[in-house]
PDB file of C-alpha atoms in Angstrom:
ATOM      1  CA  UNK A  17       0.000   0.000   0.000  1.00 57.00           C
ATOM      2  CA  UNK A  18       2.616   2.095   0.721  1.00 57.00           C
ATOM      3  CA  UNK A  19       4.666   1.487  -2.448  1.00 58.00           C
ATOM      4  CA  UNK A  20       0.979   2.322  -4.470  1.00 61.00           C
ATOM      5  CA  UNK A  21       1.147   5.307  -2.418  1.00 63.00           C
ATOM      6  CA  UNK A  22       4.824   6.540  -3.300  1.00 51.00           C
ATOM      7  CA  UNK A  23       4.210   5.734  -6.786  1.00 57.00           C
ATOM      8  CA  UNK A  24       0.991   7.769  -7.034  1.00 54.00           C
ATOM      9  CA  UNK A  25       2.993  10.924  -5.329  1.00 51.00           C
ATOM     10  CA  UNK A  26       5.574  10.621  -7.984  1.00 47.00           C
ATOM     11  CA  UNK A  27       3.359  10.575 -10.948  1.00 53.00           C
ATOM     12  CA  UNK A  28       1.823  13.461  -9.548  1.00 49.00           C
ATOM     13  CA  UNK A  29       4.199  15.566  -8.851  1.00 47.00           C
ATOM     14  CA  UNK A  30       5.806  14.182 -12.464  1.00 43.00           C
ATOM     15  CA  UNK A  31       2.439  15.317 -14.441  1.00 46.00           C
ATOM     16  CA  UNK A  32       2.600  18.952 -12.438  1.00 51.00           C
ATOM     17  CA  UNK A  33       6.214  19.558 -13.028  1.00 42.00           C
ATOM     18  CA  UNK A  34       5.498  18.452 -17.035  1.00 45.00           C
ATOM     19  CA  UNK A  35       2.077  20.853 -16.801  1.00 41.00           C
ATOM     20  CA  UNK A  36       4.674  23.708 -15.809  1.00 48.00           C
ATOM     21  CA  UNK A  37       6.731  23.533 -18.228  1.00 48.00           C
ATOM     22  CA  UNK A  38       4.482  23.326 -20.809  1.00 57.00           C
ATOM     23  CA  UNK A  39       2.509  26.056 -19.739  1.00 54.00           C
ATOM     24  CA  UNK A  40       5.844  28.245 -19.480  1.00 65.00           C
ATOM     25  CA  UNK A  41       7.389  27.371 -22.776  1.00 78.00           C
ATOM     26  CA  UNK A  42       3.497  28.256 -23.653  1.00 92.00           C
ATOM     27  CA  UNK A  43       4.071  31.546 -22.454  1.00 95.00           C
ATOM     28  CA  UNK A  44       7.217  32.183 -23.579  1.00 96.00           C
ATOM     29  CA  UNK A  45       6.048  31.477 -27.096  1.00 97.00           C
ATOM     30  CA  UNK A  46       3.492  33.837 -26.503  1.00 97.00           C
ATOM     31  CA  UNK A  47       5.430  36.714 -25.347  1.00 98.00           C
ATOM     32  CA  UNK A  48       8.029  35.913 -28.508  1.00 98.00           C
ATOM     33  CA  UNK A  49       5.107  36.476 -30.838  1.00 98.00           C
ATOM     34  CA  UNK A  50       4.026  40.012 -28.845  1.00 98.00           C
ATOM     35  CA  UNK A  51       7.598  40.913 -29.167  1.00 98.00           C
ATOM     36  CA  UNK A  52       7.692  40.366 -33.355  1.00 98.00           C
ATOM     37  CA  UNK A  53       3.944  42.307 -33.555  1.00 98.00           C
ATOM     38  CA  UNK A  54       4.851  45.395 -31.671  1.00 97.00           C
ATOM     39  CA  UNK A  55       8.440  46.020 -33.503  1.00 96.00           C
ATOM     40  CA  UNK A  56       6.432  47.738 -36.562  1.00 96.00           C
ATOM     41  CA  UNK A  57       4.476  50.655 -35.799  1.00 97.00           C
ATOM     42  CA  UNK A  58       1.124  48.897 -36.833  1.00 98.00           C
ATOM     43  CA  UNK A  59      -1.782  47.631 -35.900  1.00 98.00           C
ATOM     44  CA  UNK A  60      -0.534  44.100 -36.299  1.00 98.00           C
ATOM     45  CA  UNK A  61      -3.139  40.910 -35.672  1.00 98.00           C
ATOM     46  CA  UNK A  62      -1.694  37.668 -34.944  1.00 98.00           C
ATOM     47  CA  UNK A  63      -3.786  33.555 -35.206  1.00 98.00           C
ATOM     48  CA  UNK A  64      -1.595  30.792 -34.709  1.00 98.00           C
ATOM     49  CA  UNK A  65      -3.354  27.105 -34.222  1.00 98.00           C
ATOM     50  CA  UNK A  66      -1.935  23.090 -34.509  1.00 97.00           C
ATOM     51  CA  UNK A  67      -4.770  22.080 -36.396  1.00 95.00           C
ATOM     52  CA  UNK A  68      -4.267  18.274 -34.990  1.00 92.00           C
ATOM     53  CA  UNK A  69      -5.469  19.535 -31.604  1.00 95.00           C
ATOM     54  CA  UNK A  70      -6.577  23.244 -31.239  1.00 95.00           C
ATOM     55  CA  UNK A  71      -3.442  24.927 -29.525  1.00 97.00           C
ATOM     56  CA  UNK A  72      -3.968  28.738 -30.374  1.00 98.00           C
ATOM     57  CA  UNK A  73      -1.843  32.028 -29.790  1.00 98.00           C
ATOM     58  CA  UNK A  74      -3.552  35.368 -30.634  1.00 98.00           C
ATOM     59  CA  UNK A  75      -2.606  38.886 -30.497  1.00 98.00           C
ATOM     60  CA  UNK A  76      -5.479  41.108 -30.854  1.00 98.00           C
ATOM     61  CA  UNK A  77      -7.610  38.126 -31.186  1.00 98.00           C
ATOM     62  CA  UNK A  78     -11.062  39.759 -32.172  1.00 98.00           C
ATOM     63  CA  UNK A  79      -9.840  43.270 -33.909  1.00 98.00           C
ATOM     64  CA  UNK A  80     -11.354  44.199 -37.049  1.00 98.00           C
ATOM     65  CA  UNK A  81      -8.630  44.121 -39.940  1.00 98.00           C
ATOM     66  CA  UNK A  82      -8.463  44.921 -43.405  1.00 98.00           C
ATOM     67  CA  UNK A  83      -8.171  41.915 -45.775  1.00 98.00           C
ATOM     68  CA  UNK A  84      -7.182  43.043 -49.063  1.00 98.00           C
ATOM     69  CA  UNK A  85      -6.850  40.441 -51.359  1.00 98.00           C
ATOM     70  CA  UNK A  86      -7.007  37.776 -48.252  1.00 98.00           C
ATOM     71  CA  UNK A  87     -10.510  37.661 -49.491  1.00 98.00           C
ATOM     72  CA  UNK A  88      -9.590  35.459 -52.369  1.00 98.00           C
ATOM     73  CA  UNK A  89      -9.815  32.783 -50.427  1.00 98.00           C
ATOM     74  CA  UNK A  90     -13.202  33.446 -49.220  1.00 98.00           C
ATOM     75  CA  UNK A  91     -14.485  34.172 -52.750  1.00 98.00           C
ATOM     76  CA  UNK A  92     -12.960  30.862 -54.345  1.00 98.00           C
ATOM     77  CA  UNK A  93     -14.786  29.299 -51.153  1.00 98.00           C
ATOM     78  CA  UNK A  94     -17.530  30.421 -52.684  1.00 98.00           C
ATOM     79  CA  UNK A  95     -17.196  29.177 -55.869  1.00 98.00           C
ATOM     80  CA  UNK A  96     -16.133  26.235 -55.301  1.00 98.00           C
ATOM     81  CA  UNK A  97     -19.593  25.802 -53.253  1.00 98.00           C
ATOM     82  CA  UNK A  98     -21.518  26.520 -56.433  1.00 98.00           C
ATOM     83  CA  UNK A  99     -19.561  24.006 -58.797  1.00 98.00           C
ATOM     84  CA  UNK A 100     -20.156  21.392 -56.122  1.00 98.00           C
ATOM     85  CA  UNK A 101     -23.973  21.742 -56.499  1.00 98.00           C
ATOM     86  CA  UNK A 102     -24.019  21.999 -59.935  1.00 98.00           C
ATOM     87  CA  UNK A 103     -24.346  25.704 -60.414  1.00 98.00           C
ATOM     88  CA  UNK A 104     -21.093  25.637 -61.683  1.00 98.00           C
ATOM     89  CA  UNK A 105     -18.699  23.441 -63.661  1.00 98.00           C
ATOM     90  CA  UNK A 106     -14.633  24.548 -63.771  1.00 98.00           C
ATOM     91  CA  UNK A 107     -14.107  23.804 -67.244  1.00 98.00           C
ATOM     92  CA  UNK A 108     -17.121  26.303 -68.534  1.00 98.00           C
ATOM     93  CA  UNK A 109     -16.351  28.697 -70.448  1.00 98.00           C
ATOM     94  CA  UNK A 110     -16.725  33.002 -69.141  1.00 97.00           C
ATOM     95  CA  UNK A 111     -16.396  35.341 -72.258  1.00 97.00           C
ATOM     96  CA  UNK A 112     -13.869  38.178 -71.095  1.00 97.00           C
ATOM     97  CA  UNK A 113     -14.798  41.311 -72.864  1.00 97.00           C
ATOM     98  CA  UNK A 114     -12.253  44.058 -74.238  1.00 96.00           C
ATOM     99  CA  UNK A 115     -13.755  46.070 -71.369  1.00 96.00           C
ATOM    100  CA  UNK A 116     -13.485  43.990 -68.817  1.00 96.00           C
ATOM    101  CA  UNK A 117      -9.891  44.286 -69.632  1.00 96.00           C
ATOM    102  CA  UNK A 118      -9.529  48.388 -69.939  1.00 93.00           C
ATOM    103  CA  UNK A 119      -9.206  49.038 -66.394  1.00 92.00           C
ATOM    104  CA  UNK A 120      -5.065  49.836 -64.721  1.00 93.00           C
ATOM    105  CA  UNK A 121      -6.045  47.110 -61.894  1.00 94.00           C
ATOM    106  CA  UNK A 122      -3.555  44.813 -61.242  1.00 96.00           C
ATOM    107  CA  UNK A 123      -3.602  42.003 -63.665  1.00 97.00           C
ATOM    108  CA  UNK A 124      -1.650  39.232 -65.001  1.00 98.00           C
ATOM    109  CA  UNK A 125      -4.334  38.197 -67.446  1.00 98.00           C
ATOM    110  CA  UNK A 126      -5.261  41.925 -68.478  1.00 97.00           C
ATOM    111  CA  UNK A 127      -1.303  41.678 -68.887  1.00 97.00           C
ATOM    112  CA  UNK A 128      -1.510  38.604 -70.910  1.00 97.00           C
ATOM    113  CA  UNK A 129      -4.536  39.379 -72.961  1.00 97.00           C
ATOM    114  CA  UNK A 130      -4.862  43.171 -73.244  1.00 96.00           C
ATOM    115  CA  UNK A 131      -7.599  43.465 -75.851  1.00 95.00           C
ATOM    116  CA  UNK A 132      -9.989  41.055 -74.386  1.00 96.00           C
ATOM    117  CA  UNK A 133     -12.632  39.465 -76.040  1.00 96.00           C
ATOM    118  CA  UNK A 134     -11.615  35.542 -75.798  1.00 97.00           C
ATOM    119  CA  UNK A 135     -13.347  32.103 -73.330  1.00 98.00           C
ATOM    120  CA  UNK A 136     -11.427  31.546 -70.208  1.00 98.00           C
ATOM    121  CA  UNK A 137     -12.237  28.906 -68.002  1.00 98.00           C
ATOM    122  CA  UNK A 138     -13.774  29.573 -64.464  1.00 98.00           C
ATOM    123  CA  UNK A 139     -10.927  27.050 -63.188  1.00 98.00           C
ATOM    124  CA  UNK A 140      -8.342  29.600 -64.404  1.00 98.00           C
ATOM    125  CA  UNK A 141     -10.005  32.281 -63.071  1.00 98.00           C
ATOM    126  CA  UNK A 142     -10.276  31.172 -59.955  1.00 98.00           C
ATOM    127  CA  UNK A 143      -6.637  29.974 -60.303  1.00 98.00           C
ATOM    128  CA  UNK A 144      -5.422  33.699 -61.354  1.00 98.00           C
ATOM    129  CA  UNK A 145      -7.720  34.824 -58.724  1.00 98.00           C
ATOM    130  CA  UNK A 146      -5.783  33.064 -55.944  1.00 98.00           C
ATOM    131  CA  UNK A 147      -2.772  32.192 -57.393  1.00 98.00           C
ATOM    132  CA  UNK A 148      -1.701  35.433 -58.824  1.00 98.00           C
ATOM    133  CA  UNK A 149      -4.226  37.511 -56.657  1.00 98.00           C
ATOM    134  CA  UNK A 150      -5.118  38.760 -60.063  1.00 98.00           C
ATOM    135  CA  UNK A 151      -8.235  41.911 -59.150  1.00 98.00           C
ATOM    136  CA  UNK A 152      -9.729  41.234 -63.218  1.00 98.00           C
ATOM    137  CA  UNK A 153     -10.760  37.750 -62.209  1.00 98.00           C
ATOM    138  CA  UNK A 154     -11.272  38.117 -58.888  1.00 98.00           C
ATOM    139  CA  UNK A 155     -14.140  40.870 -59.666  1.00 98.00           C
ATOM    140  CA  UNK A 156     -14.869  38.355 -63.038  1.00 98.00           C
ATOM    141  CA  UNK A 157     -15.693  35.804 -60.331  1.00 98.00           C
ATOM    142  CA  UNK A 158     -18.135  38.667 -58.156  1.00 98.00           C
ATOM    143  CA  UNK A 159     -20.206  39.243 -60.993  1.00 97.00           C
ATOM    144  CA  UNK A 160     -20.584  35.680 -61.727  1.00 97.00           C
ATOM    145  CA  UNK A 161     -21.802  34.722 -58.250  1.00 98.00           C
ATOM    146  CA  UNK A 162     -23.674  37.550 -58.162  1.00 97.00           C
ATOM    147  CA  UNK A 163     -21.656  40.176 -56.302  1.00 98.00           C
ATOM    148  CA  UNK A 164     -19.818  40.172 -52.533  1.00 98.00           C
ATOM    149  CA  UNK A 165     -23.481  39.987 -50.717  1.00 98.00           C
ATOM    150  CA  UNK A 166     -23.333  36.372 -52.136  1.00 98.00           C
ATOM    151  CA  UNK A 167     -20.088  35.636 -50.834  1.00 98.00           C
ATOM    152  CA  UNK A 168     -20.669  37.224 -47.414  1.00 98.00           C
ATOM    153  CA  UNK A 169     -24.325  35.180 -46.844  1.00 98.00           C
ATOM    154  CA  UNK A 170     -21.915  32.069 -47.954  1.00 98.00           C
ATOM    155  CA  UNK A 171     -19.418  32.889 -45.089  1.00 98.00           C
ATOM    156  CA  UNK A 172     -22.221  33.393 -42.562  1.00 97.00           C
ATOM    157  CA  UNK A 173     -23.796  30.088 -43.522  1.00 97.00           C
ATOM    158  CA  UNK A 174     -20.225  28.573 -43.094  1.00 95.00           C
ATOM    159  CA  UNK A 175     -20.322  29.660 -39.431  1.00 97.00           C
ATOM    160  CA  UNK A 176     -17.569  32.340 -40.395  1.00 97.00           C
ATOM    161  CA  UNK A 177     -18.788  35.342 -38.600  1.00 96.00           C
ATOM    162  CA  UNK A 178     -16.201  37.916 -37.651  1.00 98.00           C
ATOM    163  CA  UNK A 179     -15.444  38.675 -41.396  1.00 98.00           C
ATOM    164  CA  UNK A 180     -17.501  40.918 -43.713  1.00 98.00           C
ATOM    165  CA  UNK A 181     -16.857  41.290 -47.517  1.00 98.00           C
ATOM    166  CA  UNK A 182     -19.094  44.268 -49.153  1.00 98.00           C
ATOM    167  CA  UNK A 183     -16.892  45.420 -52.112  1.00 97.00           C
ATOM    168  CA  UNK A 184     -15.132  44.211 -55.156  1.00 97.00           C
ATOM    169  CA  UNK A 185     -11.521  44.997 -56.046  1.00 97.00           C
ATOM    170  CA  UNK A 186     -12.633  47.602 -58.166  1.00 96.00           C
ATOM    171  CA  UNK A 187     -14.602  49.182 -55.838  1.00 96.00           C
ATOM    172  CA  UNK A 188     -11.591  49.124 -53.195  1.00 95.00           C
ATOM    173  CA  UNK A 189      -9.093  50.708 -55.545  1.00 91.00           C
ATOM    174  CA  UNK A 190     -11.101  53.962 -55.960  1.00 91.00           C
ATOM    175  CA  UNK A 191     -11.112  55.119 -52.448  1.00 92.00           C
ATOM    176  CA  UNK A 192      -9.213  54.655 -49.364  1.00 96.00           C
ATOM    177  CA  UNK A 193     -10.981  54.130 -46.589  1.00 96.00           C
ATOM    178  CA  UNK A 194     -13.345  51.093 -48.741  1.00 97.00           C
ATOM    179  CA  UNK A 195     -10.441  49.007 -47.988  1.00 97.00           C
ATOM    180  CA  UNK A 196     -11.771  48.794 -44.604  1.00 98.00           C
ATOM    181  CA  UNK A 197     -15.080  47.785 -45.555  1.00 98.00           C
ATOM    182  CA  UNK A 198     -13.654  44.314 -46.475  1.00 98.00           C
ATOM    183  CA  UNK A 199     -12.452  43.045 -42.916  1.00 98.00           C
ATOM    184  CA  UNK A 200     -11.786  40.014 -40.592  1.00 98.00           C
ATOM    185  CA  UNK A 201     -10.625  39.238 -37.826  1.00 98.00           C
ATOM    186  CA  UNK A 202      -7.432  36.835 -36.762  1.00 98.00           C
ATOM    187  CA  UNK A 203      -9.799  34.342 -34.980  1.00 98.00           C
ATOM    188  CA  UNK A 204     -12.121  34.084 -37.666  1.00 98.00           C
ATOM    189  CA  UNK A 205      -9.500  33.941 -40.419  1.00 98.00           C
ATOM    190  CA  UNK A 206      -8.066  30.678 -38.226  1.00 98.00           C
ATOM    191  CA  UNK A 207     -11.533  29.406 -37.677  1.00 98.00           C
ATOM    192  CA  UNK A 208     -11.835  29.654 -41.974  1.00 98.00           C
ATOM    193  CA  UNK A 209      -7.847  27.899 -42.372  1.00 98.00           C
ATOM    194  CA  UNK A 210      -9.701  25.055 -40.681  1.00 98.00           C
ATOM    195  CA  UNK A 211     -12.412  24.014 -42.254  1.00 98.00           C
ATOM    196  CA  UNK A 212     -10.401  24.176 -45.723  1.00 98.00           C
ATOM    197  CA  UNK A 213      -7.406  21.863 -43.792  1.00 98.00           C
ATOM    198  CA  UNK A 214     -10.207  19.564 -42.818  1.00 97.00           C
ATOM    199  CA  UNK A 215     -11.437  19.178 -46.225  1.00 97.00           C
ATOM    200  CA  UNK A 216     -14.769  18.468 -45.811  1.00 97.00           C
ATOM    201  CA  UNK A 217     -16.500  21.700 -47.538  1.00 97.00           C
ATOM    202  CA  UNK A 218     -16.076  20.136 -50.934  1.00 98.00           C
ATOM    203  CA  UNK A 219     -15.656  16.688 -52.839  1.00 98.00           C
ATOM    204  CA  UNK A 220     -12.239  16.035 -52.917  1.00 98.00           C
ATOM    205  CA  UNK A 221     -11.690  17.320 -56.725  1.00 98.00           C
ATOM    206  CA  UNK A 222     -12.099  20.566 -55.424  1.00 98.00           C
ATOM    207  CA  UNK A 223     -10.350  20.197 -52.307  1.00 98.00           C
ATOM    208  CA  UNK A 224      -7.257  19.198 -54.549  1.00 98.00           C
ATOM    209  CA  UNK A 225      -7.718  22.373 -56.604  1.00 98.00           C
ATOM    210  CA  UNK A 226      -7.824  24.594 -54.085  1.00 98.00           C
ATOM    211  CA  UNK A 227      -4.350  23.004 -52.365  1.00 98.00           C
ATOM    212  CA  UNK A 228      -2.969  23.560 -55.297  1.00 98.00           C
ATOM    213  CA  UNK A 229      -3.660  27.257 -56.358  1.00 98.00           C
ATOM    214  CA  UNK A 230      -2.827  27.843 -52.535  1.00 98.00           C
ATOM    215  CA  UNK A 231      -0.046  26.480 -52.747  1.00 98.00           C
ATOM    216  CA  UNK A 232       1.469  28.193 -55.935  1.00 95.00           C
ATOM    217  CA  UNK A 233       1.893  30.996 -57.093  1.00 91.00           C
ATOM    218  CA  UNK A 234       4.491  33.755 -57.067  1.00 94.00           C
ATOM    219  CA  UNK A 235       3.032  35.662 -54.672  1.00 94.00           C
ATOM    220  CA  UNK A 236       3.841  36.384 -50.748  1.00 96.00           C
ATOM    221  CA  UNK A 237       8.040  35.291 -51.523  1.00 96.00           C
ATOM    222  CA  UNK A 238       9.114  37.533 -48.438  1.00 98.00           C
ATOM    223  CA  UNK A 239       6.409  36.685 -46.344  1.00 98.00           C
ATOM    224  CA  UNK A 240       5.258  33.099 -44.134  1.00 98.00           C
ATOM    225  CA  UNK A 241       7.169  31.322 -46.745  1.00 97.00           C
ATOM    226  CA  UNK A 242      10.407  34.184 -46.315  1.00 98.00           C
ATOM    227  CA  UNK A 243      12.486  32.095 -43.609  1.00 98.00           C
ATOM    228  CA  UNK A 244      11.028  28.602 -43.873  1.00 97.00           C
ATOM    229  CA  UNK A 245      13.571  26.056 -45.582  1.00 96.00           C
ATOM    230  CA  UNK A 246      13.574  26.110 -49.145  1.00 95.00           C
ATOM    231  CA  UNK A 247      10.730  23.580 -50.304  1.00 94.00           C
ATOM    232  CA  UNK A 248       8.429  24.101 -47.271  1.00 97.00           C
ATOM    233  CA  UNK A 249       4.853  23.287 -48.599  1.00 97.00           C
ATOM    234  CA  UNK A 250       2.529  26.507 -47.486  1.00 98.00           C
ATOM    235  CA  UNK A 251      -0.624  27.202 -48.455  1.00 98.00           C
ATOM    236  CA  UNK A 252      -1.783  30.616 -48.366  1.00 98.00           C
ATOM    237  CA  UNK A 253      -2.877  33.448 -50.004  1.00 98.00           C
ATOM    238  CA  UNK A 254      -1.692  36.970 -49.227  1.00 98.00           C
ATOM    239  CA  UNK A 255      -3.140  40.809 -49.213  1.00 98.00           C
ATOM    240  CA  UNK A 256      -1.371  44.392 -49.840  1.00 98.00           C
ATOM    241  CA  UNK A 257      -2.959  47.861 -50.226  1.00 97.00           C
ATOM    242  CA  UNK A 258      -1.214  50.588 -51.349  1.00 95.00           C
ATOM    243  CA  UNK A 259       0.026  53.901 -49.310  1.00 96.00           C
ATOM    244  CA  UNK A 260      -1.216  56.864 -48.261  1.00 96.00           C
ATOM    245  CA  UNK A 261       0.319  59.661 -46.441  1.00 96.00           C
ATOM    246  CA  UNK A 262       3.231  57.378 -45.498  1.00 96.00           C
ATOM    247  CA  UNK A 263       0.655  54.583 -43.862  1.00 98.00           C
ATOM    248  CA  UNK A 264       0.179  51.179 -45.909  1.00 98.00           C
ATOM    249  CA  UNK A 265      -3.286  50.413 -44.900  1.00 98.00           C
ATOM    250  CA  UNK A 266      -3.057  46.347 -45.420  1.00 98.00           C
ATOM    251  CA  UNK A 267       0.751  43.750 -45.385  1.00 98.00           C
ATOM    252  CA  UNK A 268      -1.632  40.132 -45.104  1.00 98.00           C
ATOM    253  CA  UNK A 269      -0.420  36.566 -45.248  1.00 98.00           C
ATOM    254  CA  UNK A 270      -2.910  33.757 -44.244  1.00 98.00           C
ATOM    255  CA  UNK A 271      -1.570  30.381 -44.448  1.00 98.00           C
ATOM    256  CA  UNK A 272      -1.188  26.445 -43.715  1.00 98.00           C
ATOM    257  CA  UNK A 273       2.605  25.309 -43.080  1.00 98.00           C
ATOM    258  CA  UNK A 274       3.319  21.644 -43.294  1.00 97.00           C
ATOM    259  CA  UNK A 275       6.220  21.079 -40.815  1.00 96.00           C
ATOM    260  CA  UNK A 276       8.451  18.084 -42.177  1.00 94.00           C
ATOM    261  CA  UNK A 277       6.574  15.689 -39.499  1.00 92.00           C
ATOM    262  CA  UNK A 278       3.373  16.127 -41.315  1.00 93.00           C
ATOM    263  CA  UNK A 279       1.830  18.602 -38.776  1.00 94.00           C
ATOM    264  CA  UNK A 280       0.405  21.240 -39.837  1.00 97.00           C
ATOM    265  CA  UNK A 281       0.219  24.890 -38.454  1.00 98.00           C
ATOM    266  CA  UNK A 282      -2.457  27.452 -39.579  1.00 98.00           C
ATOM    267  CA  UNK A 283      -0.579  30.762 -39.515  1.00 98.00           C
ATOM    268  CA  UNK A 284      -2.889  34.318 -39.697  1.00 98.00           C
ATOM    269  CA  UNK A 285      -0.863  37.404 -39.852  1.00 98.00           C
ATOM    270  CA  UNK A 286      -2.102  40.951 -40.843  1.00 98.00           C
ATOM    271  CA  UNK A 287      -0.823  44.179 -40.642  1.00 98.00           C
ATOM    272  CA  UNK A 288      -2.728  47.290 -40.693  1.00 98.00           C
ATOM    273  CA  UNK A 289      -1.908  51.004 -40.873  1.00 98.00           C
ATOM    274  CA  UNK A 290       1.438  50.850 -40.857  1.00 98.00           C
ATOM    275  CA  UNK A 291       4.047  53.695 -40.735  1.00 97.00           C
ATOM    276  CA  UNK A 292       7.184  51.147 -41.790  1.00 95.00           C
ATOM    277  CA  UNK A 293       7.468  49.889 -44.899  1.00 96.00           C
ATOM    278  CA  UNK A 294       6.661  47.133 -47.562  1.00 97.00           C
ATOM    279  CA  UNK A 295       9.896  45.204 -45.949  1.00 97.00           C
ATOM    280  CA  UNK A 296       9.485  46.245 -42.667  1.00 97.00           C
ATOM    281  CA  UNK A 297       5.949  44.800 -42.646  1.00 98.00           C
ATOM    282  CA  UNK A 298       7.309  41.402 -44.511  1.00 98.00           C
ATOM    283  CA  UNK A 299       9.573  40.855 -42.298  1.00 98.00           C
ATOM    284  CA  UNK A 300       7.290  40.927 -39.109  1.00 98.00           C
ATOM    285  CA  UNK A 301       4.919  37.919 -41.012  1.00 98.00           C
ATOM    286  CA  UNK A 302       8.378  36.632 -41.869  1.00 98.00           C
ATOM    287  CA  UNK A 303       9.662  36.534 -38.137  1.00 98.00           C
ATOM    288  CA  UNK A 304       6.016  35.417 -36.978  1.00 98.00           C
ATOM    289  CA  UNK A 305       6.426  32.453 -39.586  1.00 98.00           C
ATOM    290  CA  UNK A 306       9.820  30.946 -38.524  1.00 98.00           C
ATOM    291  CA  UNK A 307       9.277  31.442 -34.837  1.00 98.00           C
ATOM    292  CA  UNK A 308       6.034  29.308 -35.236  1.00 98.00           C
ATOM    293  CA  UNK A 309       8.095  27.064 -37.255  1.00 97.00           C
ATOM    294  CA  UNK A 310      10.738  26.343 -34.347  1.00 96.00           C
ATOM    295  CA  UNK A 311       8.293  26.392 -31.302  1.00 97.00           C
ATOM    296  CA  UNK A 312       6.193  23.834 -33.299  1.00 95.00           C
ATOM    297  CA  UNK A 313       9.145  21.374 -34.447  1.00 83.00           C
ATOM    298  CA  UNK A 314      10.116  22.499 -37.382  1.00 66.00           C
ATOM    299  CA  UNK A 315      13.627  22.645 -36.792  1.00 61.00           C
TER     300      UNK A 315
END
């Protein structure tokens, strides 16, 4: 009895000591990430989560942040809903007009087919949408659902409910302040990063698209991807607004990193009215990234 007894003590007092150190490495962690946020003068928003079992780190957990072209995602989230009940099919055919393509919007395919007037498929669309964050498709892909009501009452039917998308990119470009129309929040943008890991929106067809426009794509270079080891699979798509009066209103990246044990790590970082710069803003996702990548095993 008195054995049973010692050996009950010592598990104890083994399961408290391993509970403390957790915890403090925990908090450690934590403080690392408030460090990297508050070295940019921004408004910086921060959702970290192991997707196998629901370990987060926030800062500013619930504040309302400016997507830019985060909402992307949400829109090809969309989509994707529609060609899975047969609204939609990928390999139809949208006609692109020459005016859809006189606009100075940032474009690859305005860049690629300047005059217009040819079929492209809604499965490169959605692709240049995403891939190449490309704001011709993307507001292509609005007027085909219907406009960004459509996507919103999507989102809200998704459970998604700290997020709110009201204008298209054309809209956004004309005036400042619409940028902040189109907002989320860190914990929402998580929440969102999991349901697409879990894969169980779609059929898996377009669950296999969508990994792979996410994960190509020239876009975000110096950003979650910036100090990961060359090869790192990361799925993500990224945001950037323009200045004003020496203040970049929007430096996004919102992403899945596969660490090379298979675990996976939803990263969320966006930065909002900042007075640094494009690099200084990179480099705070950038520093975000890796030190996720080392606390979670990545090393």
């Amino acid at each position: 009895m008195q054995n049973n007894r010692f050996f009950g003590a010592v598990l104890a007092f083994c399961a408290i000591f391993l509970w403390q150190s957790t915890y403090a490495q925990n908090a450690v962690f934590q403080q690392r990430i408030e460090q990297i946020a508050t070295s940019v003068r921004a408004e910086v928003g921060v959702g970290i989560l192991n997707v196998a079992n629901g370990e987060t780190y926030f800062v500013n957990k619930t504040k309302h942040l400016p997507m830019q072209s985060v909402f992307k995602l949400h829109l090809a989230l969309a989509v994707l809903d529609q060609v899975d009940k047969g609204k939609l099919r990928l390999d139809q055919k949208i006609f692109v007009t020459e005016s859809d393509m006189k606009t100075d919007l940032y474009s690859p395919l305005r860049d690629k087919y300047p005059k217009g007037n040819l079929n492209v498929s809604l499965r490169d669309l959605v692709r240049y949408s995403v891939s190449e964050s490309d704001n011709v498709a993307c507001d292509l892909l609005f007027g085909l659902l219907g406009g960004p009501e459509k996507v919103q009452q999507y989102l809200q039917q998704m459970g998604i409910k700290e997020v709110s998308v009201a204008n298209i990119e054309v809209q956004i470009q004309k005036d400042w302040e619409t940028q902040f129309a189109n907002w989320t929040t860190p914990q929402a943008m998580l929440q969102l990063l999991k349901k697409v890991n879990e894969r169980k929106l779609f059929s898996k067809s377009s669950h296999d698209f969508l990994w792979d426009i996410m994960t190509t794509g020239p876009t975000g270079a110096n950003r979650i991807k910036s100090l990961l080891p060359k090869g790192t699979v990361v799925a993500h798509k990224t945001g950037t607004s323009g200045s004003q009066n020496g203040v970049m209103g929007a430096v996004n990246d919102a992403g899945i990193v596969v660490l090379p044990n298979g675990k996976r790590i939803a990263i969320v970082v966006f930065v909002a009215n900042s007075k640094g710069d494009i690099k200084a803003n990179e480099a705070v996702i950038a520093q975000i990234s890796k030190a996720t990548w080392d606390y979670f095993g990545g090393k």
